PDB file of C-alpha atoms in Angstrom:
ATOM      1  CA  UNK A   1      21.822  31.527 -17.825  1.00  0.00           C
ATOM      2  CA  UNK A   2      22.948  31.804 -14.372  1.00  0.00           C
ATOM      3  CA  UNK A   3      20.204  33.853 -13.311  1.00  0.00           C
ATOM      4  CA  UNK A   4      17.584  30.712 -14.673  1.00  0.00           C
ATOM      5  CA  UNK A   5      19.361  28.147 -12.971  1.00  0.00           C
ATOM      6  CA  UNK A   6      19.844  30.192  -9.361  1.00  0.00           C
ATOM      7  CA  UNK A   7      15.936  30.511 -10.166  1.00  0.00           C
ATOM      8  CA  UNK A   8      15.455  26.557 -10.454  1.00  0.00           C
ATOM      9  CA  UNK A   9      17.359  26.198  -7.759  1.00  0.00           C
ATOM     10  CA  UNK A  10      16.093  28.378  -5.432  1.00  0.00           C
ATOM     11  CA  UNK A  11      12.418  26.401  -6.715  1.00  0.00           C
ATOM     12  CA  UNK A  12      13.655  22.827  -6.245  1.00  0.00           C
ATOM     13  CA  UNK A  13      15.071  24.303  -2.510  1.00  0.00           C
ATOM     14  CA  UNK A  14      11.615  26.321  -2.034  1.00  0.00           C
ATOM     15  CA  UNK A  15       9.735  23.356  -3.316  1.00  0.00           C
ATOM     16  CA  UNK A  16      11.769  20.281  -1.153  1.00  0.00           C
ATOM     17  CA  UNK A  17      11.334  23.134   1.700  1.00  0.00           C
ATOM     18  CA  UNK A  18       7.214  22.775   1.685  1.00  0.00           C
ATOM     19  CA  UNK A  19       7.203  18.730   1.196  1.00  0.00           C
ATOM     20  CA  UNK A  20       9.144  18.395   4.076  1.00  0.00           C
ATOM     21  CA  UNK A  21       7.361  21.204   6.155  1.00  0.00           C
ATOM     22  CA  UNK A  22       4.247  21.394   5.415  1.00  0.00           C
ATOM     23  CA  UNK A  23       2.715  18.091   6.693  1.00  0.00           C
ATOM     24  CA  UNK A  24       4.620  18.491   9.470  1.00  0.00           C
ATOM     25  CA  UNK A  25       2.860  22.233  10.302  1.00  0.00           C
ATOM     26  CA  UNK A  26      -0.683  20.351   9.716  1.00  0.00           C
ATOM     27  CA  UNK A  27       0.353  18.251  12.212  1.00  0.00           C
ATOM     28  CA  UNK A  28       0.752  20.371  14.579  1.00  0.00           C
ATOM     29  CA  UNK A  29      -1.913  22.589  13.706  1.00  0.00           C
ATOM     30  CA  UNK A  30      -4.025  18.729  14.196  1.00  0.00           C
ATOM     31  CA  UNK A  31      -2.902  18.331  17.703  1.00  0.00           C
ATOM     32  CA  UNK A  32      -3.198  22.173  18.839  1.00  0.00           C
ATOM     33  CA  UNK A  33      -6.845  22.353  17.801  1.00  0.00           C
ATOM     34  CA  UNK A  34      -7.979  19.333  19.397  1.00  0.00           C
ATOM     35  CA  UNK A  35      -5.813  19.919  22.577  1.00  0.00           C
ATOM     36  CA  UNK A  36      -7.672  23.249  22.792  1.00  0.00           C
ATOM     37  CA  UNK A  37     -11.082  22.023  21.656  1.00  0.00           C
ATOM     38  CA  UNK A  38     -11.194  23.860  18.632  1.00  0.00           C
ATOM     39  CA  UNK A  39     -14.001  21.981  16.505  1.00  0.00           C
ATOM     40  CA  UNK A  40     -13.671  24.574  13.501  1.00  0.00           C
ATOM     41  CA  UNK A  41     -10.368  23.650  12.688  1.00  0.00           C
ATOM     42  CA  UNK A  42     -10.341  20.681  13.508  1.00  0.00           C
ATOM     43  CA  UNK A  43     -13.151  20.395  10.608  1.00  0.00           C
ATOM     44  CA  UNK A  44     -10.880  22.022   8.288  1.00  0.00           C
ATOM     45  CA  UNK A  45      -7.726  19.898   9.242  1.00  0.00           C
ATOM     46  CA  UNK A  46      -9.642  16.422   8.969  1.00  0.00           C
ATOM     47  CA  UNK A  47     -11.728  15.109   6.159  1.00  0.00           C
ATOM     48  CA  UNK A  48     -14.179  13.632   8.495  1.00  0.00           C
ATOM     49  CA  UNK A  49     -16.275  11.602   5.866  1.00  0.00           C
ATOM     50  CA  UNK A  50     -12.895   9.819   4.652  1.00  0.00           C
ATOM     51  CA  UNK A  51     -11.635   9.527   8.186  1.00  0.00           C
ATOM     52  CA  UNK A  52     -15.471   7.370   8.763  1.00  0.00           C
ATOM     53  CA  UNK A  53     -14.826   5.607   5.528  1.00  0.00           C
ATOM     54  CA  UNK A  54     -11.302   4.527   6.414  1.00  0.00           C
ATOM     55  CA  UNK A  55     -12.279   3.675   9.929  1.00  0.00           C
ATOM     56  CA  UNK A  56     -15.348   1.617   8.850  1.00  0.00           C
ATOM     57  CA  UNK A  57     -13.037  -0.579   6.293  1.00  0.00           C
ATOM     58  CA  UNK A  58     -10.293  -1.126   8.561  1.00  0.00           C
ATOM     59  CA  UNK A  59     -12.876  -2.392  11.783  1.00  0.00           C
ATOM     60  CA  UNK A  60     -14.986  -4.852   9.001  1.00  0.00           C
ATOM     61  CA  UNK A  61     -11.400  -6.188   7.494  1.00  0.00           C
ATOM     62  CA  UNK A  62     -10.393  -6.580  11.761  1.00  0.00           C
ATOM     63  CA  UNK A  63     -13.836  -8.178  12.319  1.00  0.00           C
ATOM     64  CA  UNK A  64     -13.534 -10.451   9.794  1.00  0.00           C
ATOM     65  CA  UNK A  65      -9.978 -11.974  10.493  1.00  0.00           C
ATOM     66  CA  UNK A  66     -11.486 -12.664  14.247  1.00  0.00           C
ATOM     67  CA  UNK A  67     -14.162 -13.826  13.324  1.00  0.00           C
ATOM     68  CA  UNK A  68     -12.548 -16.569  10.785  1.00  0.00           C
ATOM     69  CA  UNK A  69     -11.574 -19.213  13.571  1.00  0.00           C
ATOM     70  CA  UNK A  70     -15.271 -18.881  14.844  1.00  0.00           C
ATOM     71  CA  UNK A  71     -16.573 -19.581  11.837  1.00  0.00           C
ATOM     72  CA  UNK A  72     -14.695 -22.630  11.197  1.00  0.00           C
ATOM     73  CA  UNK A  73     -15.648 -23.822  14.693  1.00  0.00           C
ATOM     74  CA  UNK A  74     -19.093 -22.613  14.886  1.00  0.00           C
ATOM     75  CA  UNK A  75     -20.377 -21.308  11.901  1.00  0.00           C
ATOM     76  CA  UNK A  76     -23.873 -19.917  13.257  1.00  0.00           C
ATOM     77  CA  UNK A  77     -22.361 -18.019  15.622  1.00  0.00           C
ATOM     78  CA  UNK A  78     -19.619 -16.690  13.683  1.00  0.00           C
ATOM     79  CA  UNK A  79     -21.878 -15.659  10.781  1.00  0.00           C
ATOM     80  CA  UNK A  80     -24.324 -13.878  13.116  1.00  0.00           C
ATOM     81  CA  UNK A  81     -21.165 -12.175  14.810  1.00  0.00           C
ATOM     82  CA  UNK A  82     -19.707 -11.450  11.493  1.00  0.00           C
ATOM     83  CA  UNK A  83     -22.996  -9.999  10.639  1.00  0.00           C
ATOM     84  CA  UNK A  84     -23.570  -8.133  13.421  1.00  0.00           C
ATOM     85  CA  UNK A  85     -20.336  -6.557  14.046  1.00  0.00           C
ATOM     86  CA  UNK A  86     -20.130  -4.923  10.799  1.00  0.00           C
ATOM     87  CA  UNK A  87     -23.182  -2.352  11.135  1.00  0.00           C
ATOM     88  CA  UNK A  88     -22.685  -1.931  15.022  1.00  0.00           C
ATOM     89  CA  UNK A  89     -19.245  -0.340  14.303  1.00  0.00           C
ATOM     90  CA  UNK A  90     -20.585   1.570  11.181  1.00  0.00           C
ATOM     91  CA  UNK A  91     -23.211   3.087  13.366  1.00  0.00           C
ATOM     92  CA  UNK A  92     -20.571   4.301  16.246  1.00  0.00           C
ATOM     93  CA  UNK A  93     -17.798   5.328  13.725  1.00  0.00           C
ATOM     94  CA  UNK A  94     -20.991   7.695  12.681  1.00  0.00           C
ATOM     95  CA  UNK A  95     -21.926   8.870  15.771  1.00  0.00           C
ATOM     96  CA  UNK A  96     -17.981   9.372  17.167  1.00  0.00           C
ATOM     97  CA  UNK A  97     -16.009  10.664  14.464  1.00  0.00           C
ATOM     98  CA  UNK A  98     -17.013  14.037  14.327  1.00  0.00           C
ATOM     99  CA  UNK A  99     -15.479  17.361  15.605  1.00  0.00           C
ATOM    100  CA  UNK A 100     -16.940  17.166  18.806  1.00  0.00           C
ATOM    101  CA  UNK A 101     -16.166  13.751  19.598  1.00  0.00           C
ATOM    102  CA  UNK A 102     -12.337  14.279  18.390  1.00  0.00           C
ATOM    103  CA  UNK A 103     -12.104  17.838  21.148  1.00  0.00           C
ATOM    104  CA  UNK A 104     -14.214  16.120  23.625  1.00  0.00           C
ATOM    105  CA  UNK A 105     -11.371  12.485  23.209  1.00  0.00           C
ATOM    106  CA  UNK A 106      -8.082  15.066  23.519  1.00  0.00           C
ATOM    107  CA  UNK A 107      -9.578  16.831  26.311  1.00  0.00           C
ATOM    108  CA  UNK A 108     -10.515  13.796  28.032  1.00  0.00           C
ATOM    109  CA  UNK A 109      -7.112  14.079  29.780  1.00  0.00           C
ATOM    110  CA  UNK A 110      -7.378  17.693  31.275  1.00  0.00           C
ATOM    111  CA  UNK A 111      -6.234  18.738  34.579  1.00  0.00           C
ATOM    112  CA  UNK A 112      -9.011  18.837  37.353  1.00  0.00           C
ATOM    113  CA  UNK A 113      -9.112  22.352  36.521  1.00  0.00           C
ATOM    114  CA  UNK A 114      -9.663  22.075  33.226  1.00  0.00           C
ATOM    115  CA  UNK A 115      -5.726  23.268  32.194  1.00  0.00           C
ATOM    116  CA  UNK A 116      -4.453  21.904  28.874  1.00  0.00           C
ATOM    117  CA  UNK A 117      -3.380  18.504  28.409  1.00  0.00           C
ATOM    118  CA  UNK A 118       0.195  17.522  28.913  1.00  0.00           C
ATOM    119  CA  UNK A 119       1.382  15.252  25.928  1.00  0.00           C
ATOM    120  CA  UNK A 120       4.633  15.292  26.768  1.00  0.00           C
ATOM    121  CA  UNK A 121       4.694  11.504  27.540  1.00  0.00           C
ATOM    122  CA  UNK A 122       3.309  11.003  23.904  1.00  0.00           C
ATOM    123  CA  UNK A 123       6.628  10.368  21.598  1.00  0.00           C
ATOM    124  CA  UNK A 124       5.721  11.579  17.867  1.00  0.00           C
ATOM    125  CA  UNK A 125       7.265  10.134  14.801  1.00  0.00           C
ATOM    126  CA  UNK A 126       6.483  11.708  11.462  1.00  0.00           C
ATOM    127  CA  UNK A 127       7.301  10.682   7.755  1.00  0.00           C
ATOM    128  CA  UNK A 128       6.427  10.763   4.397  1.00  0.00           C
ATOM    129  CA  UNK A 129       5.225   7.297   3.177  1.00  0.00           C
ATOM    130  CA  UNK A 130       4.547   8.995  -0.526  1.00  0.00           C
ATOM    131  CA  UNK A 131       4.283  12.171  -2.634  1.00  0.00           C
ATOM    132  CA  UNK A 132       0.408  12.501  -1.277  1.00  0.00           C
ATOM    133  CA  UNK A 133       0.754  10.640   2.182  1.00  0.00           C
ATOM    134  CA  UNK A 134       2.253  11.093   5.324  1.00  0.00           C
ATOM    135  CA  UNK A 135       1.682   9.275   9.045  1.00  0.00           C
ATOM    136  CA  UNK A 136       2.160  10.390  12.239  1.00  0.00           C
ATOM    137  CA  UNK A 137       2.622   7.438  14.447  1.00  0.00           C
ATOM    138  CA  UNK A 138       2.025   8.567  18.320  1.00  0.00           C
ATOM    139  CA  UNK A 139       3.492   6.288  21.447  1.00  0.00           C
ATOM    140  CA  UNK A 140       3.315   6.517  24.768  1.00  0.00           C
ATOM    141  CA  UNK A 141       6.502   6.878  26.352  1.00  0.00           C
ATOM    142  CA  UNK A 142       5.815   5.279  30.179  1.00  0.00           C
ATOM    143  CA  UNK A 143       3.633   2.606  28.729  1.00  0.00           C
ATOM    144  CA  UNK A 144       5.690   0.192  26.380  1.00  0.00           C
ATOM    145  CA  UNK A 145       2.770  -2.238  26.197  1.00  0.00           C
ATOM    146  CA  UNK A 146       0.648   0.315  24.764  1.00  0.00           C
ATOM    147  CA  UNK A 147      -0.489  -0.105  21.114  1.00  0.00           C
ATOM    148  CA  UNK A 148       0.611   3.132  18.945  1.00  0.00           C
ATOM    149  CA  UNK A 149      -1.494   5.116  17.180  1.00  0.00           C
ATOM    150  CA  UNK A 150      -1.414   5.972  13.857  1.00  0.00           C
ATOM    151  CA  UNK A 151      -3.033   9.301  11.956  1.00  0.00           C
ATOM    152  CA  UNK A 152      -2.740   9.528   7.942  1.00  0.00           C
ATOM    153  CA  UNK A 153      -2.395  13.009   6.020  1.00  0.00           C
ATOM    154  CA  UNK A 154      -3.635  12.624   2.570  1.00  0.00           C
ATOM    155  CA  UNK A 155      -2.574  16.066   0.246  1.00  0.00           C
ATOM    156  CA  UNK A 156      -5.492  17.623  -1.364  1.00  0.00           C
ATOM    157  CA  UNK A 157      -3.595  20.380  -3.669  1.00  0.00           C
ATOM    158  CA  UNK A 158      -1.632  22.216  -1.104  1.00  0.00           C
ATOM    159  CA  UNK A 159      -3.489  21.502   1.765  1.00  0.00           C
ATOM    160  CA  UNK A 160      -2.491  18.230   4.139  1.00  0.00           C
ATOM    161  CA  UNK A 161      -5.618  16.583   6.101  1.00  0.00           C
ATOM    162  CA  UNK A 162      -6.172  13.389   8.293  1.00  0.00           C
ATOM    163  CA  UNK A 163      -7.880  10.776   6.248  1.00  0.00           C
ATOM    164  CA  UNK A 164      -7.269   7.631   8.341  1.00  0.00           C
ATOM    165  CA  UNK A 165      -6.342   6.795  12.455  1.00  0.00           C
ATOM    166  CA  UNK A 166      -6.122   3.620  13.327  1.00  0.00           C
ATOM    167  CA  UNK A 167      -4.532   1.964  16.287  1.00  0.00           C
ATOM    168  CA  UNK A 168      -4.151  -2.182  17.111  1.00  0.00           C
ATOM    169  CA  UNK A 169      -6.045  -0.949  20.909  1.00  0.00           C
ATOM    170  CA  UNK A 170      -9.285   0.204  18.764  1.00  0.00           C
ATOM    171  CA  UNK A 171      -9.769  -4.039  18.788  1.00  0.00           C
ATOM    172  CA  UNK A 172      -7.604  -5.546  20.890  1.00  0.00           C
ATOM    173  CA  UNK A 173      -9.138  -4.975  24.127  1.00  0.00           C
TER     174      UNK A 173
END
């Protein structure tokens, strides 16, 4: 008896141990590959198609609540922007979220020299928002005006991979 519940113990402790941990290593595992350009992991550390999916939704829904006062005011033009705005951001969420694209963005900030980028001025916070979700919300730490931004891990089994980023700046300016 004492044997079987050291056993569930030492399963609940093992188990607690990898929800905690393990989003946190494919994190980390996120930010290293794309620091260092490293397109193959990145493609196995991102679901790419849901990452476009997510992105497309969230631009259309921020299109749309801009675009509401224009329509009331001047509904040709709103419609047409409505209209337009939609596929325009489909077609460059295609084109720009892609391994590539997501090296090429985390190198943008190399060194002259091409050394790796310092993200020390980037404050992380990390937490479980559900048994198969977790966000990483990134923040500058010099620039308070500066819109976070936000990176979803969706659990697929026992592996933890970006589904959604999203940040207030993608519209906003």
């Amino acid at each position: 008896m004492k044997r079987t519940t050291f056993l569930s113990v030492l399963l609940l402790v093992g188990a607690g141990g990898w929800y905690y941990w393990a989003p946190r290593a494919a994190a980390d595992r996120l930010r290293e590959a794309a620091l260092a350009g490293d397109e193959r992991t990145l493609e196995r550390l991102v679901d790419f198609p849901r990452v476009r999916q997510n992105l497309k939704a969230d631009l259309r829904a921020e299109f749309a609540e801009q675009a509401d006062p224009v329509l009331r005011d001047h509904p040709l033009i709103g419609a047409v922007a409505a209209g337009l705005g939609g596929p325009i951001a489909d077609g460059a969420v295609e084109r720009l979220v892609t391994p590539s694209a997501f090296a090429a963005l985390a190198r943008w900030g190399q060194d002259e020299q091409g050394g790796p980028v310092d993200d020390s001025d980037v404050a992380y916070r990390m937490r479980n928002t559900g048994l198969s979700e977790f966000v990483v919300t990134a923040r500058s730490r010099h620039d308070r005006d500066a819109e976070p931004v936000t990176f979803t891990f969706g659990r697929s089994g026992l592996q933890w991979r970006l589904v959604r980023v999203w940040s207030d700046e993608f519209t906003h300016r």
